Amino acid sequence: MEIQALPPALQRPFQPPLSLGFPFKPYFLTPTKHAPWHSTNNSFVLYSRFLHAVKFRRSFATVTATTGEAVIDDSDTTNNERGFVNIGYISSVHGIQGEIRVKPATDFPRLRFSTPGRRWLKSKVLGGESVQEVELEEGREHPALKSWILKFRGIDTVEQAKMLIGATLLVTDEDRPELEEGEFYTHDLIGMRVFMKENGKLVGTVVNVFNSGANDLLQIVLDSSFDMLDKSGKSRSAEDASDQLVLVPFVEAIVPDVDMKKREMHITPPKGLLELNLRFDERSKKERRQLEWKERKKFQKHLIAAKKKLIEMEQKHVFHGFQYGEKDQWSLLSDQIVGVNSKLLQEALQSLEQPAKRWKVAELVSAIEAKLINSIQIPEEYFLNGSENKFFRDMQEKGAELMSKGKMAIVFLLNEEERQGSISDSNMIENEAIDTSVLHMFQKVKDRVSVPLILVSSAQKIHSLRNLFRSNNYFAFDSEKVWFLEEEKLPVVSSLPEGQNKYKILMKSPWEILQSPVGSGGLISLFSKHSIVDNLIDMGVEYIEFCCPSERTAGGNSLLFGLINSREAKIGIQISPKITDLEENFDMIFSMDFVKKLTKQSNKLQFDAIPKAHSFVEKVDKEWVTVTSSTPNSYELSCSIHDSLNACSLDKVCIVEVTE
């Protein structure tokens, strides 16, 4: 069938209202596998972010599954005889032969985009939706752009192809690939009734599935007939228990039976599992609605403030995506806009125009030779076999004593190790050998129950990391003294200023800001954002160790701690001739008063503009165009915590040099 180009009057993109309230966040899930149950201490693992009571309301035309393929309920449209699966969206035109470029939203891209046959396009038309059939002739992957280039029958010119930009590409629900035994599509699990295996009592209904990294989690809305106990062991009323959500790990030991024909499953949860992640809300429904409304208003207030700040920075193009896409995409853009640390971004861009001194290993060595910095040398074998040197023993014992009194906190920047492919790789939770490495690393820290611990990782790993700690009883650390923080990120900017000192924020898609991790210097911003300093001071902490854990650096450097305390220094650094880049396996200790000073003078930290080649999208003449380059066309803004030396007198710095 040949697609007729829409008349100009129907080409206007749908403009969503920005007063939709609190954004909806979908969870895009791959086909769910019924995994075996893994645990080191027979405990169960749950996300703290979901441990609250939620009222579940089902709506039409909502995305109910994710990174795999999103199933769309079209029950109130003209296509009610079939359901559709979202497999991607058309982002731009490719070439002059009517080809289009598609951003995938499927785990089966080769099947979906290279196999000829029928597909469907869903477009916005005058505020409504239009679904039309198309014929895919051929498709090929463009790995550099993480997209696919497709050719539809009847679309032979650039003008025809332009009419399809922004449309969602669909296949029918019945066209989903067959899964292996023990695997299930998320959409098929949603709506299934859940029963207790031991007595056949109805627990509730599955309303969502989340991926935790270790295994999937079923989100179940409780039935009003299911008896629940509060913290005191008393039964709650049916009104209290009904419509509340609990999470259940989708593992064979807990969910042994899944009957797809009867649309039901049986569970054998450990004692206390359901009660653990269920919180009864003593407030009335009216009070809860008022609280939800306040949260929505609070988010809207933050969104308006963030947009105002970006407009002041002449970054209005970031908002163009609000004119396109679905509700979840507008929500994604809203979250990204609110999440931009505009103050840090301004400081980073300003530092590019006013560069300060950058500290490298050679500069530290030169400062030591010039006797500007106090230092001691220690052979590497000391860390393996110990030493008879009385000075070293005294410093180590002094540091260990202070740590046992809770005088030092440890900060692990785990994502630095992810880039080096070491202990914190993407399979950290699923690989038992990796778990053992992590366990061994944390066991090296002495007096862990007394040491506050801050773990900084990527957003993708933070929940798995939290679960890893819970399942290992926090590795003997005090759970009340452990923080899990998402690493600081900044937008990637164009390498050519739009005007004087004006760098343009680049967009990964119309709804996503292209971002990159700040680096170790971002730890200071995180401390300020989360009020970590005040909390640590209240605990009696006087020093903080910042490190990137490895085989050589595992945290709890009692020798360096004892040295910096004895010499009343502000900064202590351990360096090794094996480390040519200070960002690799860094180990530094700061006094608490110096950290507090840095949080108020973050402009002392210097940023690097690292040239990189990035693909990005931009709006040109009301169309989204993908820009690619084989040469650097953008800057990633990076900062090193070693630049804190610019804010400290060098006579207040001491260094431990590890010699071979």
mmCIF file of N, CA and C in Angstrom, residues 356-368 370 372-373 520 571 573 575 580-583 588 604-608 639-651 653 655:
data_model
loop_
_atom_site.group_PDB
_atom_site.id
_atom_site.type_symbol
_atom_site.label_atom_id
_atom_site.label_comp_id
_atom_site.label_asym_id
_atom_site.label_seq_id
_atom_site.Cartn_x
_atom_site.Cartn_y
_atom_site.Cartn_z
ATOM 1 N N ALA A 356 42.435 27.101 35.297
ATOM 2 C CA ALA A 356 43.315 27.166 36.468
ATOM 3 C C ALA A 356 44.353 26.052 36.345
ATOM 4 N N LYS A 357 45.212 25.951 37.333
ATOM 5 C CA LYS A 357 46.272 24.936 37.301
ATOM 6 C C LYS A 357 45.677 23.548 37.422
ATOM 7 N N ARG A 358 46.093 22.647 36.527
ATOM 8 C CA ARG A 358 45.684 21.253 36.583
ATOM 9 C C ARG A 358 46.787 20.434 37.231
ATOM 10 N N TRP A 359 46.421 19.580 38.184
ATOM 11 C CA TRP A 359 47.410 18.782 38.913
ATOM 12 C C TRP A 359 47.501 17.392 38.321
ATOM 13 N N LYS A 360 48.716 16.984 37.985
ATOM 14 C CA LYS A 360 49.010 15.657 37.481
ATOM 15 C C LYS A 360 50.118 15.050 38.344
ATOM 16 N N VAL A 361 50.431 13.789 38.099
ATOM 17 C CA VAL A 361 51.444 13.114 38.901
ATOM 18 C C VAL A 361 52.771 13.860 38.846
ATOM 19 N N ALA A 362 53.151 14.329 37.654
ATOM 20 C CA ALA A 362 54.426 15.039 37.495
ATOM 21 C C ALA A 362 54.458 16.315 38.333
ATOM 22 N N GLU A 363 53.327 17.037 38.388
ATOM 23 C CA GLU A 363 53.281 18.265 39.181
ATOM 24 C C GLU A 363 53.432 17.969 40.672
ATOM 25 N N LEU A 364 52.825 16.874 41.137
ATOM 26 C CA LEU A 364 52.962 16.502 42.543
ATOM 27 C C LEU A 364 54.409 16.148 42.879
ATOM 28 N N VAL A 365 55.042 15.391 41.997
ATOM 29 C CA VAL A 365 56.441 15.008 42.220
ATOM 30 C C VAL A 365 57.331 16.248 42.244
ATOM 31 N N SER A 366 57.071 17.180 41.339
ATOM 32 C CA SER A 366 57.865 18.414 41.303
ATOM 33 C C SER A 366 57.682 19.218 42.584
ATOM 34 N N ALA A 367 56.450 19.270 43.099
ATOM 35 C CA ALA A 367 56.189 20.007 44.339
ATOM 36 C C ALA A 367 56.878 19.337 45.521
ATOM 37 N N ILE A 368 56.964 18.006 45.488
ATOM 38 C CA ILE A 368 57.670 17.284 46.552
ATOM 39 C C ILE A 368 59.160 17.590 46.495
ATOM 40 N N ALA A 370 60.580 20.165 45.303
ATOM 41 C CA ALA A 370 60.806 21.559 45.696
ATOM 42 C C ALA A 370 60.496 21.780 47.170
ATOM 43 N N LEU A 372 57.735 21.771 48.652
ATOM 44 C CA LEU A 372 56.517 22.537 48.907
ATOM 45 C C LEU A 372 55.474 21.679 49.609
ATOM 46 N N ILE A 373 55.612 20.359 49.461
ATOM 47 C CA ILE A 373 54.668 19.408 50.052
ATOM 48 C C ILE A 373 55.446 18.408 50.907
ATOM 49 N N SER A 520 35.659 12.388 39.409
ATOM 50 C CA SER A 520 35.831 12.397 40.865
ATOM 51 C C SER A 520 35.519 13.758 41.478
ATOM 52 N N ILE A 571 44.967 17.826 53.522
ATOM 53 C CA ILE A 571 44.847 16.840 52.455
ATOM 54 C C ILE A 571 45.975 15.819 52.582
ATOM 55 N N ILE A 573 47.495 12.398 50.374
ATOM 56 C CA ILE A 573 47.385 11.709 49.086
ATOM 57 C C ILE A 573 48.368 10.544 49.051
ATOM 58 N N ILE A 575 50.276 8.133 46.340
ATOM 59 C CA ILE A 575 50.562 7.977 44.919
ATOM 60 C C ILE A 575 51.533 6.819 44.720
ATOM 61 N N THR A 580 49.944 6.635 36.361
ATOM 62 C CA THR A 580 50.331 7.806 35.568
ATOM 63 C C THR A 580 49.220 8.844 35.527
ATOM 64 N N ASP A 581 47.989 8.405 35.730
ATOM 65 C CA ASP A 581 46.838 9.302 35.738
ATOM 66 C C ASP A 581 46.272 9.330 37.150
ATOM 67 N N LEU A 582 46.142 10.518 37.728
ATOM 68 C CA LEU A 582 45.665 10.634 39.106
ATOM 69 C C LEU A 582 44.235 10.130 39.287
ATOM 70 N N GLU A 583 43.475 10.034 38.202
ATOM 71 C CA GLU A 583 42.104 9.549 38.312
ATOM 72 C C GLU A 583 42.047 8.028 38.446
ATOM 73 N N MET A 588 42.671 9.566 48.516
ATOM 74 C CA MET A 588 42.913 10.856 49.159
ATOM 75 C C MET A 588 42.105 10.945 50.445
ATOM 76 N N LYS A 604 36.535 26.354 42.833
ATOM 77 C CA LYS A 604 37.971 26.082 42.907
ATOM 78 C C LYS A 604 38.338 24.825 42.104
ATOM 79 N N LEU A 605 37.347 23.997 41.808
ATOM 80 C CA LEU A 605 37.601 22.782 41.043
ATOM 81 C C LEU A 605 37.604 23.112 39.551
ATOM 82 N N GLN A 606 38.654 22.744 38.860
ATOM 83 C CA GLN A 606 38.819 23.050 37.448
ATOM 84 C C GLN A 606 38.209 21.949 36.582
ATOM 85 N N PHE A 607 37.539 22.349 35.501
ATOM 86 C CA PHE A 607 36.938 21.391 34.579
ATOM 87 C C PHE A 607 37.762 21.292 33.300
ATOM 88 N N ASP A 608 37.818 20.078 32.787
ATOM 89 C CA ASP A 608 38.419 19.829 31.478
ATOM 90 C C ASP A 608 37.309 19.693 30.447
ATOM 91 N N CYS A 639 35.914 16.725 35.697
ATOM 92 C CA CYS A 639 36.568 17.417 36.807
ATOM 93 C C CYS A 639 37.250 16.392 37.708
ATOM 94 N N SER A 640 38.442 16.726 38.193
ATOM 95 C CA SER A 640 39.196 15.831 39.077
ATOM 96 C C SER A 640 39.212 16.386 40.496
ATOM 97 N N ILE A 641 39.061 15.495 41.456
ATOM 98 C CA ILE A 641 39.088 15.923 42.845
ATOM 99 C C ILE A 641 40.477 16.417 43.248
ATOM 100 N N HIS A 642 41.507 16.060 42.484
ATOM 101 C CA HIS A 642 42.863 16.528 42.788
ATOM 102 C C HIS A 642 43.005 18.037 42.594
ATOM 103 N N ASP A 643 42.096 18.629 41.822
ATOM 104 C CA ASP A 643 42.154 20.083 41.641
ATOM 105 C C ASP A 643 41.762 20.832 42.907
ATOM 106 N N SER A 644 41.334 20.096 43.933
ATOM 107 C CA SER A 644 41.077 20.723 45.228
ATOM 108 C C SER A 644 42.360 21.303 45.819
ATOM 109 N N LEU A 645 43.514 20.866 45.308
ATOM 110 C CA LEU A 645 44.792 21.417 45.775
ATOM 111 C C LEU A 645 44.880 22.912 45.509
ATOM 112 N N ASN A 646 44.097 23.395 44.537
ATOM 113 C CA ASN A 646 44.091 24.831 44.247
ATOM 114 C C ASN A 646 43.473 25.632 45.382
ATOM 115 N N ALA A 647 42.710 24.960 46.237
ATOM 116 C CA ALA A 647 42.037 25.655 47.339
ATOM 117 C C ALA A 647 42.743 25.429 48.671
ATOM 118 N N CYS A 648 43.932 24.832 48.644
ATOM 119 C CA CYS A 648 44.629 24.490 49.883
ATOM 120 C C CYS A 648 46.083 24.933 49.818
ATOM 121 N N SER A 649 46.579 25.478 50.915
ATOM 122 C CA SER A 649 47.994 25.813 51.006
ATOM 123 C C SER A 649 48.810 24.526 50.966
ATOM 124 N N LEU A 650 49.863 24.492 50.123
ATOM 125 C CA LEU A 650 50.613 23.257 49.921
ATOM 126 C C LEU A 650 51.313 22.762 51.182
ATOM 127 N N ASP A 651 51.571 23.659 52.146
ATOM 128 C CA ASP A 651 52.190 23.196 53.381
ATOM 129 C C ASP A 651 51.200 22.431 54.260
ATOM 130 N N VAL A 653 49.480 19.946 52.908
ATOM 131 C CA VAL A 653 49.300 18.721 52.131
ATOM 132 C C VAL A 653 50.424 17.756 52.477
ATOM 133 N N ILE A 655 51.959 13.698 51.452
ATOM 134 C CA ILE A 655 51.854 12.649 50.437
ATOM 135 C C ILE A 655 52.627 11.411 50.872
#
